C-alpha positions as YAML, in Angstrom:
chain: A
units: angstrom
residues:
- id: 1
  name: MET
  ca: [0.00, 0.00, 0.00]
- id: 2
  name: THR
  ca: [1.23, 3.47, -0.83]
- id: 3
  name: LYS
  ca: [2.33, 5.40, 2.25]
- id: 4
  name: GLU
  ca: [3.41, 8.77, 0.86]
- id: 5
  name: ILE
  ca: [2.85, 11.05, -2.06]
- id: 6
  name: TRP
  ca: [5.25, 13.51, -3.63]
- id: 7
  name: ILE
  ca: [4.13, 16.35, -5.81]
- id: 8
  name: ASN
  ca: [6.68, 17.40, -8.44]
- id: 9
  name: LEU
  ca: [6.69, 20.91, -9.90]
- id: 10
  name: PRO
  ca: [8.80, 22.46, -12.63]
- id: 11
  name: VAL
  ca: [10.44, 25.79, -11.76]
- id: 12
  name: LYS
  ca: [12.57, 28.23, -13.69]
- id: 13
  name: ASP
  ca: [14.98, 29.06, -10.85]
- id: 14
  name: ILE
  ca: [15.50, 26.63, -7.95]
- id: 15
  name: GLN
  ca: [17.20, 29.17, -5.67]
- id: 16
  name: ARG
  ca: [14.50, 31.83, -6.13]
- id: 17
  name: SER
  ca: [11.77, 29.24, -5.58]
- id: 18
  name: LYS
  ca: [13.43, 27.96, -2.40]
- id: 19
  name: GLN
  ca: [13.64, 31.53, -1.12]
- id: 20
  name: PHE
  ca: [9.98, 32.24, -2.00]
- id: 21
  name: PHE
  ca: [8.61, 29.13, -0.30]
- id: 22
  name: THR
  ca: [10.68, 29.56, 2.85]
- id: 23
  name: GLU
  ca: [9.61, 33.22, 3.06]
- id: 24
  name: ILE
  ca: [5.95, 32.19, 3.04]
- id: 25
  name: GLY
  ca: [6.58, 29.63, 5.78]
- id: 26
  name: PHE
  ca: [7.20, 26.27, 4.09]
- id: 27
  name: SER
  ca: [10.09, 24.13, 5.33]
- id: 28
  name: LEU
  ca: [12.88, 22.81, 3.15]
- id: 29
  name: ASN
  ca: [13.88, 19.18, 3.29]
- id: 30
  name: PRO
  ca: [17.24, 19.39, 5.09]
- id: 31
  name: HIS
  ca: [18.61, 16.44, 3.06]
- id: 32
  name: LEU
  ca: [18.34, 18.54, -0.10]
- id: 33
  name: ALA
  ca: [19.30, 21.93, 1.38]
- id: 34
  name: ASP
  ca: [22.58, 22.20, -0.54]
- id: 35
  name: SER
  ca: [21.28, 20.84, -3.83]
- id: 36
  name: GLU
  ca: [21.56, 23.11, -6.86]
- id: 37
  name: ASP
  ca: [19.31, 20.99, -9.09]
- id: 38
  name: LYS
  ca: [16.31, 20.19, -6.88]
- id: 39
  name: ALA
  ca: [14.55, 21.21, -3.71]
- id: 40
  name: GLY
  ca: [12.11, 19.48, -1.41]
- id: 41
  name: LEU
  ca: [9.42, 21.33, 0.49]
- id: 42
  name: ILE
  ca: [7.81, 19.80, 3.57]
- id: 43
  name: ILE
  ca: [4.26, 21.07, 4.01]
- id: 44
  name: GLY
  ca: [1.95, 20.64, 6.98]
- id: 45
  name: ASP
  ca: [1.61, 18.22, 9.86]
- id: 46
  name: LYS
  ca: [1.30, 15.29, 7.46]
- id: 47
  name: GLN
  ca: [4.60, 16.39, 5.90]
- id: 48
  name: VAL
  ca: [3.49, 16.33, 2.28]
- id: 49
  name: VAL
  ca: [6.52, 16.58, 0.03]
- id: 50
  name: VAL
  ca: [6.60, 18.97, -2.91]
- id: 51
  name: MET
  ca: [9.68, 18.54, -5.06]
- id: 52
  name: LEU
  ca: [10.91, 21.42, -7.20]
- id: 53
  name: PHE
  ca: [12.91, 20.62, -10.33]
- id: 54
  name: PRO
  ca: [14.33, 22.80, -13.09]
- id: 55
  name: GLU
  ca: [12.04, 22.73, -16.11]
- id: 56
  name: PRO
  ca: [14.42, 20.68, -18.32]
- id: 57
  name: THR
  ca: [14.75, 18.01, -15.60]
- id: 58
  name: PHE
  ca: [10.98, 17.91, -15.07]
- id: 59
  name: LYS
  ca: [10.40, 17.65, -18.81]
- id: 60
  name: GLY
  ca: [12.81, 14.71, -18.90]
- id: 61
  name: PHE
  ca: [10.76, 12.92, -16.22]
- id: 62
  name: THR
  ca: [7.43, 13.43, -17.96]
- id: 63
  name: GLY
  ca: [8.36, 13.30, -21.63]
- id: 64
  name: ASN
  ca: [5.87, 16.13, -22.18]
- id: 65
  name: GLU
  ca: [6.00, 19.83, -22.80]
- id: 66
  name: ILE
  ca: [5.42, 22.00, -19.76]
- id: 67
  name: PRO
  ca: [2.35, 24.22, -20.12]
- id: 68
  name: ASN
  ca: [2.70, 27.82, -19.03]
- id: 69
  name: PRO
  ca: [0.89, 27.89, -15.65]
- id: 70
  name: VAL
  ca: [0.33, 31.64, -16.05]
- id: 71
  name: HIS
  ca: [-2.10, 30.89, -18.90]
- id: 72
  name: ALA
  ca: [-3.41, 27.42, -18.01]
- id: 73
  name: THR
  ca: [-4.12, 25.65, -14.73]
- id: 74
  name: GLN
  ca: [-3.74, 21.90, -14.46]
- id: 75
  name: ALA
  ca: [-3.81, 21.70, -10.67]
- id: 76
  name: LEU
  ca: [-4.78, 23.80, -7.67]
- id: 77
  name: PHE
  ca: [-2.78, 23.01, -4.54]
- id: 78
  name: SER
  ca: [-4.93, 23.59, -1.47]
- id: 79
  name: ILE
  ca: [-3.53, 24.07, 2.00]
- id: 80
  name: ASP
  ca: [-5.38, 24.66, 5.24]
- id: 81
  name: ALA
  ca: [-5.08, 27.45, 7.74]
- id: 82
  name: GLU
  ca: [-6.05, 27.46, 11.41]
- id: 83
  name: SER
  ca: [-7.74, 30.88, 11.32]
- id: 84
  name: LYS
  ca: [-8.82, 33.73, 9.09]
- id: 85
  name: GLU
  ca: [-5.85, 35.66, 10.42]
- id: 86
  name: GLU
  ca: [-3.50, 32.91, 9.25]
- id: 87
  name: VAL
  ca: [-4.98, 33.15, 5.74]
- id: 88
  name: ASP
  ca: [-4.43, 36.92, 5.76]
- id: 89
  name: GLU
  ca: [-0.87, 36.52, 7.08]
- id: 90
  name: LEU
  ca: [0.01, 34.05, 4.35]
- id: 91
  name: VAL
  ca: [-1.39, 36.38, 1.69]
- id: 92
  name: GLU
  ca: [0.81, 39.19, 3.02]
- id: 93
  name: LYS
  ca: [3.87, 36.91, 2.99]
- id: 94
  name: VAL
  ca: [3.14, 35.79, -0.59]
- id: 95
  name: VAL
  ca: [2.96, 39.38, -1.82]
- id: 96
  name: LYS
  ca: [6.12, 40.35, 0.06]
- id: 97
  name: ALA
  ca: [7.97, 37.30, -1.36]
- id: 98
  name: GLY
  ca: [6.99, 38.19, -4.96]
- id: 99
  name: GLY
  ca: [3.97, 35.96, -5.53]
- id: 100
  name: THR
  ca: [0.66, 37.03, -7.05]
- id: 101
  name: ILE
  ca: [-2.79, 37.00, -5.45]
- id: 102
  name: PHE
  ca: [-5.46, 35.82, -7.90]
- id: 103
  name: GLY
  ca: [-8.23, 35.48, -5.32]
- id: 104
  name: GLN
  ca: [-8.46, 38.03, -2.53]
- id: 105
  name: PRO
  ca: [-9.36, 36.69, 0.92]
- id: 106
  name: GLU
  ca: [-13.09, 36.26, 1.30]
- id: 107
  name: ASP
  ca: [-15.64, 34.45, 3.43]
- id: 108
  name: ARG
  ca: [-17.91, 31.94, 1.74]
- id: 109
  name: GLY
  ca: [-20.18, 30.76, 4.52]
- id: 110
  name: GLY
  ca: [-17.76, 29.08, 6.87]
- id: 111
  name: MET
  ca: [-14.87, 28.90, 4.43]
- id: 112
  name: TYR
  ca: [-12.45, 31.79, 4.38]
- id: 113
  name: GLY
  ca: [-9.77, 31.62, 1.78]
- id: 114
  name: ALA
  ca: [-7.58, 33.19, -0.85]
- id: 115
  name: GLY
  ca: [-5.71, 32.11, -3.97]
- id: 116
  name: PHE
  ca: [-2.13, 32.86, -4.90]
- id: 117
  name: ALA
  ca: [0.37, 31.99, -7.60]
- id: 118
  name: ASP
  ca: [4.00, 31.22, -6.83]
- id: 119
  name: LEU
  ca: [6.90, 32.68, -8.84]
- id: 120
  name: ASP
  ca: [6.33, 30.20, -11.67]
- id: 121
  name: GLY
  ca: [2.57, 30.71, -11.83]
- id: 122
  name: HIS
  ca: [1.51, 27.49, -10.06]
- id: 123
  name: ARG
  ca: [-1.77, 28.15, -8.28]
- id: 124
  name: TRP
  ca: [-2.28, 27.59, -4.58]
- id: 125
  name: ASN
  ca: [-5.37, 27.96, -2.41]
- id: 126
  name: VAL
  ca: [-5.29, 28.59, 1.34]
- id: 127
  name: LEU
  ca: [-8.47, 27.91, 3.31]
- id: 128
  name: TYR
  ca: [-9.72, 28.22, 6.84]
- id: 129
  name: MET
  ca: [-12.82, 26.10, 7.35]
- id: 130
  name: ASP
  ca: [-15.02, 26.94, 10.34]
- id: 131
  name: LEU
  ca: [-16.75, 23.59, 10.77]
- id: 132
  name: SER
  ca: [-19.13, 24.97, 13.40]
- id: 133
  name: VAL
  ca: [-20.63, 27.24, 10.73]
- id: 134
  name: MET
  ca: [-20.42, 24.74, 7.89]
- id: 135
  name: GLN
  ca: [-22.23, 21.99, 9.82]
- id: 136
  name: GLN
  ca: [-25.23, 24.06, 10.91]
- id: 137
  name: PRO
  ca: [-28.54, 22.67, 9.64]
- id: 138
  name: GLU
  ca: [-30.27, 24.67, 6.97]
- id: 139
  name: GLU
  ca: [-33.24, 26.77, 8.07]
- id: 140
  name: ALA
  ca: [-36.66, 25.70, 6.78]
...
């Protein structure tokens, strides 16, 4: 049975991407800290691994062209937050680190979230889910 999953992303500049993701609060895999040709991000309590590879290396793995994520979205990476304030803080960090906000923070009936793009245009979603609001029975 599969025990882990790794998400692999192509990036234009490994060093800039490492700096961006650490500035917004993601951890780097210490085993790859000195690598010039790849980086590993460790995300969340479940320690999901996101590997960053230069575009030519990634293309070699997949055998496919890499679509421009600025113009097309193939995946949306969603991460959770523990509060609305944490969503807002992450949005501020993303902007300061050079990312782009494509969805301003907003409340959608118990879900408060925002969308951002990293330096390469990959889209991320950060959400705080207030289960006490989301699980309320509908009024008749």
